[in-house]
XYZ file of C-alpha atoms in Angstrom:
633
model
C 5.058 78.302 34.015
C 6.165 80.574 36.749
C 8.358 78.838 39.491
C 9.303 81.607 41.736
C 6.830 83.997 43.923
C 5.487 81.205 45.457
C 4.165 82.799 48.576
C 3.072 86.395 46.673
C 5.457 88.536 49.304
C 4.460 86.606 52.410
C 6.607 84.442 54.689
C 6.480 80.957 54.662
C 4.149 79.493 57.599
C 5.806 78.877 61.182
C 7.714 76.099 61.786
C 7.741 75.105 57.779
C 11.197 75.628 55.944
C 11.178 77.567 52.389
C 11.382 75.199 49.212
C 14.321 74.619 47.467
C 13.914 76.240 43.853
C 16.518 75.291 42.231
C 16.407 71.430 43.127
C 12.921 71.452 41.713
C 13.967 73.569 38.557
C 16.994 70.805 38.093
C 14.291 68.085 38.266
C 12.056 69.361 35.843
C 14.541 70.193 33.740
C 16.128 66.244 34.184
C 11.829 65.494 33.605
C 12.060 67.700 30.298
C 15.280 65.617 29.288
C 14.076 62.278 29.879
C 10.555 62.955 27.689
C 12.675 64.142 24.861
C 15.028 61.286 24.850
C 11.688 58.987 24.767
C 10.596 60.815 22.011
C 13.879 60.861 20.108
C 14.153 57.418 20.486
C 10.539 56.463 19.936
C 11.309 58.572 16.434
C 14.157 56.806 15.581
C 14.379 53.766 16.750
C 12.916 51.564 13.705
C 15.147 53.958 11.633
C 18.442 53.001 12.824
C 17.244 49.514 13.214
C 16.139 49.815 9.555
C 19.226 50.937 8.414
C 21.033 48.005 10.107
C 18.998 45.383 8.789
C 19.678 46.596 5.179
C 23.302 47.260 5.540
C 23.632 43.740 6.661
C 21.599 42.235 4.308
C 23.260 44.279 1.671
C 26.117 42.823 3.289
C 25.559 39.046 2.790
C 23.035 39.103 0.080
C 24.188 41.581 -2.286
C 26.888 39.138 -4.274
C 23.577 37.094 -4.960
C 21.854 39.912 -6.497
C 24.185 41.392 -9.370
C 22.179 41.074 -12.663
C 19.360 39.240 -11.826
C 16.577 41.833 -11.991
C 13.526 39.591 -10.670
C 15.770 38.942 -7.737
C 16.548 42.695 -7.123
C 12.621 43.697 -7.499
C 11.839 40.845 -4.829
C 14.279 42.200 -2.657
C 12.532 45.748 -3.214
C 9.249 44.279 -2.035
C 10.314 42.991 1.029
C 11.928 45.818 2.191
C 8.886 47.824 0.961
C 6.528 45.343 2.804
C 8.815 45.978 6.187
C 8.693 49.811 5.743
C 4.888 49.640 5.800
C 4.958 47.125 8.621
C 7.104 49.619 11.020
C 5.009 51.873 10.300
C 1.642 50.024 10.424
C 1.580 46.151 11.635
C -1.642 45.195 10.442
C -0.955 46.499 6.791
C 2.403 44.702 7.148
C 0.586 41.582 8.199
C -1.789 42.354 5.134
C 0.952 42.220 2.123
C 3.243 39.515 4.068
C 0.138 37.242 3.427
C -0.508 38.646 -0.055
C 3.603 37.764 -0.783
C 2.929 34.283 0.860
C 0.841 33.322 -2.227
C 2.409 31.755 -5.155
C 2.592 35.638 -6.947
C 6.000 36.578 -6.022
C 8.611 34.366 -6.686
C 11.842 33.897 -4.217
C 14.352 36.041 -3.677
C 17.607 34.212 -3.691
C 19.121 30.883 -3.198
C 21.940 29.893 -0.827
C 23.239 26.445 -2.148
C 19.786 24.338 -2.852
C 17.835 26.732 -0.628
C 15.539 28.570 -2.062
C 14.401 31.698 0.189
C 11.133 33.637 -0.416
C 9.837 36.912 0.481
C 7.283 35.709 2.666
C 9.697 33.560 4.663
C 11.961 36.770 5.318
C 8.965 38.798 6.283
C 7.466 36.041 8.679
C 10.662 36.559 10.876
C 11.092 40.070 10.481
C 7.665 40.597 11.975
C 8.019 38.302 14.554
C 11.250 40.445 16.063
C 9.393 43.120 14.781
C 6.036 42.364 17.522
C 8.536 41.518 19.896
C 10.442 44.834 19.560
C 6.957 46.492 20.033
C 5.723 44.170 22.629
C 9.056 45.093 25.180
C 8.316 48.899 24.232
C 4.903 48.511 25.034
C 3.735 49.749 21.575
C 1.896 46.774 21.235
C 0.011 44.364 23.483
C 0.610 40.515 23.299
C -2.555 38.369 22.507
C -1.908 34.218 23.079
C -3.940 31.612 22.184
C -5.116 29.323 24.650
C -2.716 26.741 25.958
C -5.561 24.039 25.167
C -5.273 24.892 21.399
C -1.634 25.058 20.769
C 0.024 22.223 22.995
C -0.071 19.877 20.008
C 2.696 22.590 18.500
C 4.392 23.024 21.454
C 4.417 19.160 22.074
C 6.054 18.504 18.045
C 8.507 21.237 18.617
C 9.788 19.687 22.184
C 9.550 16.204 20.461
C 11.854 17.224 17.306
C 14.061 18.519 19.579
C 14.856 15.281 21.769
C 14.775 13.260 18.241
C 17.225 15.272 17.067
C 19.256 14.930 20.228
C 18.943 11.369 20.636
C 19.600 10.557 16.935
C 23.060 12.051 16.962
C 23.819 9.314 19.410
C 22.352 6.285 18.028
C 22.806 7.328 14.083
C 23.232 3.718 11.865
C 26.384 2.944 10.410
C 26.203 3.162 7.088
C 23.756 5.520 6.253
C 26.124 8.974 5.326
C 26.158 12.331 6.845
C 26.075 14.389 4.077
C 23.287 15.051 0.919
C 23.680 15.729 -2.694
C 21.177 18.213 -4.139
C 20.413 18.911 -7.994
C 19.767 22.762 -8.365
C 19.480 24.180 -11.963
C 21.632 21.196 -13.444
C 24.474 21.316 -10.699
C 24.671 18.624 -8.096
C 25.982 20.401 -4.800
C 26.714 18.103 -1.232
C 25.230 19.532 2.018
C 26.373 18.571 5.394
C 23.070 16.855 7.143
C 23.398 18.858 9.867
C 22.162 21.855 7.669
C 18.928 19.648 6.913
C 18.682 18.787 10.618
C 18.457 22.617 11.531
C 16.129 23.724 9.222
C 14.081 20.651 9.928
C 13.786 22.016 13.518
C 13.447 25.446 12.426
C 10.627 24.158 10.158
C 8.187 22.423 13.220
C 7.973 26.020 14.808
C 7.039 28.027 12.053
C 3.010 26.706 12.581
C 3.401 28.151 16.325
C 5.234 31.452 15.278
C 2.389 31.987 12.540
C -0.066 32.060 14.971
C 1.454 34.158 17.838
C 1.874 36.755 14.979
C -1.814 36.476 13.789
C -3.538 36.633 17.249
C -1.057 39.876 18.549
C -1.536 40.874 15.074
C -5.730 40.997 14.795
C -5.818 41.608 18.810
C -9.199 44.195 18.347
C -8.607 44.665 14.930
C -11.059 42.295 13.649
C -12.159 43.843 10.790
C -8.671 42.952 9.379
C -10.151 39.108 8.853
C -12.209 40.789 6.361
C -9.726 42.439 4.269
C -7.352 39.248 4.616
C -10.453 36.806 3.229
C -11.270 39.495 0.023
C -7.209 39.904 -1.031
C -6.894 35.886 -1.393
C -10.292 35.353 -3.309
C -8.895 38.278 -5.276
C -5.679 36.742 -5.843
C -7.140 33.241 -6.405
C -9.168 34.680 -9.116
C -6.319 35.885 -10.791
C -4.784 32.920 -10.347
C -7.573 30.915 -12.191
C -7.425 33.317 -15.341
C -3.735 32.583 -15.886
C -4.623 28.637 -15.621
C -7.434 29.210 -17.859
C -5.353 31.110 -20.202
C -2.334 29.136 -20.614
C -4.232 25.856 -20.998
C -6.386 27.860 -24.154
C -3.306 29.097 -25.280
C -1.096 25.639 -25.068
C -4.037 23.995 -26.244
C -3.724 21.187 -24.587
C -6.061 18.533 -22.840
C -6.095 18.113 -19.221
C -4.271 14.788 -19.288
C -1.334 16.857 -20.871
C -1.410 20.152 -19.572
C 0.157 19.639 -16.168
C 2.946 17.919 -17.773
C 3.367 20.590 -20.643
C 3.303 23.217 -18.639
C 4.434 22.845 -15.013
C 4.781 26.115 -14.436
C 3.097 29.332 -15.168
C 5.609 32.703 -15.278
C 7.496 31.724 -12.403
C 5.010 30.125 -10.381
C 4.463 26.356 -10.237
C 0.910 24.586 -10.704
C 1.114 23.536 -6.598
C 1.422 26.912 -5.691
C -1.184 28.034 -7.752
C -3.758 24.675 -6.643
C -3.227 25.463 -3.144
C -4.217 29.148 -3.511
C -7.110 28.459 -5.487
C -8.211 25.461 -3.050
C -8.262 28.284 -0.355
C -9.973 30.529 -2.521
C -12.661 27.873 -3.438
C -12.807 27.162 0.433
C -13.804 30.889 1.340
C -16.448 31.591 -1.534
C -18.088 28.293 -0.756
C -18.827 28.955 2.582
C -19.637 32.756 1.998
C -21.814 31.776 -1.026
C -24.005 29.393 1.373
C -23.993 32.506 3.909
C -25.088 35.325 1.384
C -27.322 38.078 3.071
C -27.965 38.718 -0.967
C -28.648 37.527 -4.112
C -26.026 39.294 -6.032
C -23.361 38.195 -3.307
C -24.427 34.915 -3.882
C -24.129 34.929 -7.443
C -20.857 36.596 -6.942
C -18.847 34.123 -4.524
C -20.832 31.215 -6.867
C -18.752 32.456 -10.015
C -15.983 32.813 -7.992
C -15.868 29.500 -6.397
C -17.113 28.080 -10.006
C -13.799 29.616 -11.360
C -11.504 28.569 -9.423
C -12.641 25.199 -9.497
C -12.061 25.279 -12.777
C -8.548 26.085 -12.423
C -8.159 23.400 -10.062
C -9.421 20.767 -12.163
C -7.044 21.912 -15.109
C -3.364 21.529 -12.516
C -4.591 17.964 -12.716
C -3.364 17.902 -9.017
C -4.937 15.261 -7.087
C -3.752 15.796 -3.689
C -5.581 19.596 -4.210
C -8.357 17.666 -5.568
C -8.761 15.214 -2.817
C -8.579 18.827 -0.595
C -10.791 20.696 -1.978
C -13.543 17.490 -2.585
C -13.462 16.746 0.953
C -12.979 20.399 2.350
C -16.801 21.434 0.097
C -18.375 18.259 1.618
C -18.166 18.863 5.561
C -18.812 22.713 4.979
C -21.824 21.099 3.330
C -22.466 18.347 5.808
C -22.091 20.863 8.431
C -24.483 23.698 6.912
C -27.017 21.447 5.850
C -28.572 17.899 6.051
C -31.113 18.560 2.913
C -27.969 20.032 0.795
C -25.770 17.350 1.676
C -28.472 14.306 1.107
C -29.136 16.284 -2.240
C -25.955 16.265 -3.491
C -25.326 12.493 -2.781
C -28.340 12.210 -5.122
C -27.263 13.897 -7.926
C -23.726 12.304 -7.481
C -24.452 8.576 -7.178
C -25.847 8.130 -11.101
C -22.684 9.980 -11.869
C -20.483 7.401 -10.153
C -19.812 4.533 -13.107
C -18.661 7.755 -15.198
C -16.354 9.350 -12.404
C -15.321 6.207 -12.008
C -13.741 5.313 -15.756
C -12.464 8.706 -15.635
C -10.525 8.111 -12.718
C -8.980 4.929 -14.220
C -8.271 6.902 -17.494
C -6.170 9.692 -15.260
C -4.756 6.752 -13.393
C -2.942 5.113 -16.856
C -1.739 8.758 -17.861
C 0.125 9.516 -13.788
C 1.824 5.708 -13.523
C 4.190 7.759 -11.420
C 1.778 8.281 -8.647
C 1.749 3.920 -8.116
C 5.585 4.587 -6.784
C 3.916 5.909 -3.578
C 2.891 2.411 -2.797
C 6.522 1.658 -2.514
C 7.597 5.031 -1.120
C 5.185 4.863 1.715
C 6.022 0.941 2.111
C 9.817 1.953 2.603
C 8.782 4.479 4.877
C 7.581 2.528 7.609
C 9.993 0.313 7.364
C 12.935 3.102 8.276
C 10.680 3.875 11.010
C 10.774 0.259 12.850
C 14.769 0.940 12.974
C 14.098 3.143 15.422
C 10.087 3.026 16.520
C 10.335 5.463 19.213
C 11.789 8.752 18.444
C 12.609 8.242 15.012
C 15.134 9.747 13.013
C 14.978 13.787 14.128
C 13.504 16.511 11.581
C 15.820 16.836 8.300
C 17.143 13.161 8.215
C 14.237 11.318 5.964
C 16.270 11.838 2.889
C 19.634 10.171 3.885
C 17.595 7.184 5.721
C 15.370 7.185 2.992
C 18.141 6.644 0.337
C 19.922 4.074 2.175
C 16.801 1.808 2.593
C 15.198 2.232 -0.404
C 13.560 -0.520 -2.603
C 12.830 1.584 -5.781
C 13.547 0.233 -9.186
C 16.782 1.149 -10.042
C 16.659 3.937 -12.325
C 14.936 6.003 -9.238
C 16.918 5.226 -6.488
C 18.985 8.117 -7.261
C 17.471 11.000 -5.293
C 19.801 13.270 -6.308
C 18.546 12.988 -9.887
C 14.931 11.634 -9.152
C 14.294 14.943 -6.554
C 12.252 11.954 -4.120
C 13.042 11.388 -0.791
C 10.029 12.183 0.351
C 7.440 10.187 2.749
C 4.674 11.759 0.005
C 2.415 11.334 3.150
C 2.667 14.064 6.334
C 1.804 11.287 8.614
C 4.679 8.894 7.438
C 7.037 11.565 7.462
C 6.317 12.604 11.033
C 6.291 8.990 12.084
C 9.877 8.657 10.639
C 11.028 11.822 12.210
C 9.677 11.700 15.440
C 8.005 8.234 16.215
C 4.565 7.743 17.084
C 4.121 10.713 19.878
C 4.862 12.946 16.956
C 1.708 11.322 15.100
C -0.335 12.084 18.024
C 0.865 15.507 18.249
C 0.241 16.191 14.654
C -3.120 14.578 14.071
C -3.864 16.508 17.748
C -2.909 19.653 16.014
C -5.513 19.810 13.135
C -8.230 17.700 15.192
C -7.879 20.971 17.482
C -7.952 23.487 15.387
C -11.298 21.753 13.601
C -12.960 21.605 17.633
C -12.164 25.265 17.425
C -13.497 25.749 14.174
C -16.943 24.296 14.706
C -17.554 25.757 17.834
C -16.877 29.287 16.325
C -19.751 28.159 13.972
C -21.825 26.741 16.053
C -21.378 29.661 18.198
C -21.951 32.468 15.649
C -24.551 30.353 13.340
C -27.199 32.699 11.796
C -30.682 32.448 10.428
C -31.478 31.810 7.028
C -34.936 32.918 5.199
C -37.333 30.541 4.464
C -37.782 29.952 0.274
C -40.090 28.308 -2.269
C -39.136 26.062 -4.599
C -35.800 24.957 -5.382
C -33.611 27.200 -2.836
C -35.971 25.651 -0.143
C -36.387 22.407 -1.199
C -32.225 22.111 -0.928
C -32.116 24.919 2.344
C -30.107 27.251 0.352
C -32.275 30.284 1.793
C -30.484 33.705 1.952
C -28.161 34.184 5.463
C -30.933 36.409 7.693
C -31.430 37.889 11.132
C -35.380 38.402 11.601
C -34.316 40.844 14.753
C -31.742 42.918 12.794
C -32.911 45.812 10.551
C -32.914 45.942 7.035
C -29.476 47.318 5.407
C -30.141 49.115 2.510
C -26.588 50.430 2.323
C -25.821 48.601 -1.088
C -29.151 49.062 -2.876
C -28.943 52.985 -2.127
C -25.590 53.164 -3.234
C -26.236 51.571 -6.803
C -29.398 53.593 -7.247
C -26.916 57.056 -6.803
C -24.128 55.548 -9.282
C -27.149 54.770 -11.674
C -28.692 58.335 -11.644
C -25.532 59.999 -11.426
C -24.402 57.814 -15.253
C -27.617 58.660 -16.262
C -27.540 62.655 -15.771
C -23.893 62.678 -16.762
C -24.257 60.895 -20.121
C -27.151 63.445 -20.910
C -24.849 66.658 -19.984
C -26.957 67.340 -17.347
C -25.547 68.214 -14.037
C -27.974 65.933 -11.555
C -27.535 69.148 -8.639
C -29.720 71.590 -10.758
C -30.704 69.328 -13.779
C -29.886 72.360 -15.986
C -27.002 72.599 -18.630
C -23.837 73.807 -17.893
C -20.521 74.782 -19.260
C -17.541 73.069 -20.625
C -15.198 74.171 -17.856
C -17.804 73.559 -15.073
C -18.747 70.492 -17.214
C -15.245 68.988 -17.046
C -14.792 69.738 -13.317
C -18.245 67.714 -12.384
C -16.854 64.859 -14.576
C -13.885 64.310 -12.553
C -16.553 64.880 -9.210
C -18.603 61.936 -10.812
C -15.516 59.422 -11.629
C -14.317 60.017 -8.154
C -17.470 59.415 -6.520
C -18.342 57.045 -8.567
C -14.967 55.089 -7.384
C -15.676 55.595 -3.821
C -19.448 54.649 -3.851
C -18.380 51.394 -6.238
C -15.258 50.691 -3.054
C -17.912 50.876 -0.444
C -20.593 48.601 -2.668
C -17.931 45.999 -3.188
C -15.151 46.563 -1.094
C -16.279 48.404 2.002
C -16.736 47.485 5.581
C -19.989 47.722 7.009
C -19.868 46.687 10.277
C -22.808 45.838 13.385
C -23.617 43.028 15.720
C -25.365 40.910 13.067
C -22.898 41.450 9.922
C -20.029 40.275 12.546
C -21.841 36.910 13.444
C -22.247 35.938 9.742
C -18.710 37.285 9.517
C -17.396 34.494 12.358
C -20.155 32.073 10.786
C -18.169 31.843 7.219
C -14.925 31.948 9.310
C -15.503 28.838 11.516
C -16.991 27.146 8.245
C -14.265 27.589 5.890
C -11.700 26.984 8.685
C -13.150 23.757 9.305
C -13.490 22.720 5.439
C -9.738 23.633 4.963
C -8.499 21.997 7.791
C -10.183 18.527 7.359
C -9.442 18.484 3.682
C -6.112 19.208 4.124
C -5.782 16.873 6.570
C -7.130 14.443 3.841
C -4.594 15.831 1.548
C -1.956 15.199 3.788
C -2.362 11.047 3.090
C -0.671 11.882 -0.338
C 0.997 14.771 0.052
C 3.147 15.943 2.678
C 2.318 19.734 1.866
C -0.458 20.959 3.509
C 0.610 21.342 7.058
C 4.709 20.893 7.342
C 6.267 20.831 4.093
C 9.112 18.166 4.089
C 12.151 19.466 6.273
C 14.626 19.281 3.393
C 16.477 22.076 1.926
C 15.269 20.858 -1.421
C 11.728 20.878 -0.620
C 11.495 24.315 1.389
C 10.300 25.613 -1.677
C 7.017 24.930 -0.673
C 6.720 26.471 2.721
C 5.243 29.333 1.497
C 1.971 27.551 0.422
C 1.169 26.947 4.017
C 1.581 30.348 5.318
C -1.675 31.446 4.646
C -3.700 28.299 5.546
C -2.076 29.239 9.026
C -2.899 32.594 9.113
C -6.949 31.507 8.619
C -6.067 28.762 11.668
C -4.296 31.889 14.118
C -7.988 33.681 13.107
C -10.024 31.220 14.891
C -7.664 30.530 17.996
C -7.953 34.330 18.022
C -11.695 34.143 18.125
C -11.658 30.859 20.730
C -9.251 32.862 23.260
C -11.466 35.744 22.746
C -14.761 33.328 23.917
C -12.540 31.668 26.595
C -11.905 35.040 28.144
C -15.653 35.961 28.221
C -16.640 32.961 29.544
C -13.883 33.121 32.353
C -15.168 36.699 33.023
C -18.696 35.449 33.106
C -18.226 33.022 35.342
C -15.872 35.243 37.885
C -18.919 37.663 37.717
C -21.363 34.756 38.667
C -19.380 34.062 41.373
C -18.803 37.341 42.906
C -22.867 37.870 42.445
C -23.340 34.330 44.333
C -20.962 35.613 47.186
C -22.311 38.875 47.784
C -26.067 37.835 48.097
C -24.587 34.990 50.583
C -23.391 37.682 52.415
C -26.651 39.579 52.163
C -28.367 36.918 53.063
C -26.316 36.024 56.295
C -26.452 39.675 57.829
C -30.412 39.568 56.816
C -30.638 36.480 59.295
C -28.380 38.089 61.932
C -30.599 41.477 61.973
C -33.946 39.560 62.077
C -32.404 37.683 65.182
């Protein structure tokens, strides 16, 4: 770049004074400086702050590490998982819900608090977005304020219960908890409980801020988020199905003979495969094909199974009701069909019922529990007790027999009912607020179906006698992607297993021979990735795609709001230090939510767009109109 010479050996114009060179060399050269610091930094800056995080964590975690090598390899995968998430969000976002599941187990305990991987990485990205938002790497997306005000409205409520309860706290009832953890009984201050019970009501609301910044024009992430828990869930359902083989036990028995599998408990496991079941229910009734249908029917099949076999019946009482309004809301014919084939099955579901009711006498202490529960909350009907305090209140007013008033030995304390436990904690606004929350997110839900609902062929027989014709568009064009693909794999085996190369059908030699091999098995992996794996994408694949969203959404969310009557684990796990062990279980149920408030802001935009348009359209032919009249007069 050549500063000087301006003029080319004239004088400057009359009247004008010459530039000043070196002032504008010194500010390019400040220019220069500035873009390389932005660069420097906008190279380093998740390096140093990397380096930070893990010196301090080495700092306060690393005495909890020595010799325990699951613990160590945990550790590993989170800070794997936040490498890949500095360097790409939406694969970050990917394996944070993969870790969420019940597959990796936690990482450490601090006292009776039991942390896991996916609650680390849930706040890490959070600061994480917001480190990228105020360097404008990445762009904000919210929901609508119609969708989340239930959240906002239980987080401002536990808040003020908290508040008001250190005021008006009963005499009596003490300030501190005992906690059995692997055989040792260790006393927490209340106040710990109180803060993580606060903590706990905005982790919903955080969730979803992360998933709609997150999947902000990235759709096609849903996708690959919906195929890694099916996949998961699958594997899931083998272990269930193996163990029980293996233990040989009966399904009265196996839950209590094994409550675990590895290191991960039967809940964890029910509530993935409940999601699972969810997703390849509504994607087997919305099948463009009939080997996708056959597919998501073994899957959902499967993991069914595995359900059955946890002998959980707060997962059962999920997954029942979740399958029946995805059915009532796909079809009338299916639904009325079903009922048929159900109701000479009743007098037998029935006696079974009873039969699982004499083996789990435990579950009749919920009458009680749930009795003693609302009768903590009429000490103080308004605001209740504040998040974190159920236990101690709990304890104090119990009417358990005697050998279970002991909660420190028992593990209860628990409302076992999400309702009652709200109620307690934050009166009767909180109720509101939390039945608001999921009746929302269902509204959304359907509408996104309703919205996006496709076509489906018309059969024969059977599969049109119950409306279970194949998911179709009669305006889109025929995608042959899959059919062509399997025909290549099957002539490409074919040649290969006869020694012929399929280019020039003639022989060839070993060398040559060995090198097309490897060709074939890589292709052959590709073209099997795309078949199964691989995202075809246009107008009409993308509405089935938010059809099966909106479906399974609003399966999952009424039946675990059904769930919820008996156990308090489907949206807010109790806020007890003892019980955060199962905050991970909602994580993903979440994520699905944050998908469809995604797709409802999305909608609410257009529409507001549309109608601004409108407007603007209205105004200008006004206009038109009015200088029209003037001219003619």
């Amino acid at each position: 770049m050549q500063l000087t010479d301006t003029f080319k050996g004239a004088f400057p114009p009359s009247g004008v004074s010459a530039p000043d060179i070196t002032s504008q060399i010194a500010e390019q050269r400040r220019n220069h400086r500035r873009i390389l610091l932005q660069r420097t930094l906008g190279y380093w800056w998740f390096r140093i702050l990397l380096f930070i995080a893990v010196a301090i964590a080495s700092a306060i975690i690393g005495q909890y590490l020595s010799g325990n090598v699951r613990t160590i390899l945990c550790s590993l995968v989170v800070v794997a998982v936040f490498i890949v998430a500095l360097k790409n969000i939406l694969a970050g976002f990917l394996l944070t819900a993969i870790v969420s599941t019940a597959w990796l187990p936690k990482v450490t305990a601090f006292g009776t608090l039991d942390v896991y991987p996916s609650i680390i990485l849930i706040v890490l990205l959070f600061w994480l977005l917001v480190v990228r938002v105020a360097f404008h790497r990445e762009k904000p997306f919210f929901p609508s304020i119609w969708t989340i005000w239930p959240q906002v409205g239980l987080i401002v409520l536990a808040l003020i219960s908290e508040f008001m309860i250190q005021f008006t706290w009963i005499n009596g009832v003490p300030r501190e908890i005992a906690h059995k953890y692997t055989g040792i009984i260790i006393s927490n201050p209340i106040w710990q409980d109180e803060l993580l019970g606060i903590w706990m009501y905005t982790i919903p609301l955080t969730i979803i801020l992360i998933t709609t910044t997150v999947i902000n024009k990235k759709e096609q992430w849903i996708e690959y988020f919906m195929r890694a828990v099916m996949f998961l869930g699958v594997l899931g359902s083998g272990i269930i199905v193996y163990e029980f083989r293996r233990k040989g036990a009966t399904v009265e028995t196996f839950r209590t003979a094994v409550p675990s599998v590895l290191w991960m408990t039967l809940r964890s496991l029910s509530q993935l495969l409940v999601q699972t079941s969810i997703l390849a229910y509504a994607r087997f009734l919305y099948a463009d094909r009939i080997r996708q249908r056959f597919l998501y029917g073994f899957i959902m099949v499967f993991c069914l199974i595995g359900v059955y076999l946890s002998l959980q019946n707060s997962w059962w009482v999920e997954v029942a009701v979740g399958m029946i309004v995805i059915t009532i809301a796909y079809s009338r014919r299916l639904i009325t069909f079903c009922i048929a084939c159900v109701i000479p099955l009743l007098p037998f579901l029935y006696l079974y019922l009873m039969r699982l009711q004499s083996v789990k006498k435990n579950d009749l202490n919920r009458v009680t529990i749930w009795h003693d529960a609302f009768w903590i909350w009429t000490r103080r009907p308004v605001l209740g007790f504040g998040p974190g305090n159920y236990w101690a209140y709990d304890q104090y007013y119990t009417t358990l027999a005697r050998n279970l008033r002991n909660f420190t030995l028992t593990g209860l304390g628990v409302a076992h009912d999400g309702y009652l436990q709200v109620l307690v904690e934050t009166g009767p606004l909180g109720v509101i607020f939390y039945i608001s929350s999921t009746v929302v997110i269902a509204i959304a839900a359907y509408k996104l179906y309703s919205r996006y609902r496709v076509s489906r062929k018309q059969h024969s027989g059977f599969p049109g006698l119950v409306d279970l014709g194949l998911a179709v568009d009669p305006h889109a064009p025929v995608s042959r992607r899959g059919r062509k693909v399997k025909l290549d794999i099957i002539v490409s085996m074919k040649s290969r297993f006869r020694g012929v190369n399929p280019t020039d059908k003639g022989l060839v030699s070993a060398p040559r021979y060995v090198k097309e091999t490897w060709d074939f098995m890589r292709d052959s992996v590709v073209r099997l990735w795309v078949l199964f794996w691989g995202m075809e994408t246009n107008e009409e694949i993308q509405k089935r795609r938010n059809c099966m969203l909106g479906l399974c959404v609003l399966g999952l969310v009424v039946g675990s709001a059904f769930g919820d009557l008996t156990s308090s684990s489907f949206f807010l796990p109790p806020r007890q230090l003892n019980q955060f062990v199962e905050t991970p279980q909602v994580i993903v149920s979440w994520m699905l939510f944050g998908f469809v408030l995604y797709k409802d802001q999305l909608w609410r935009i257009a529409r507001r767009r549309g109608r601004f348009g409108t407007q603007v359209r209205q105004a200008w032919n006004t206009h038109i109109n009015k200088e029209g009249v003037k001219a003619h007069e």
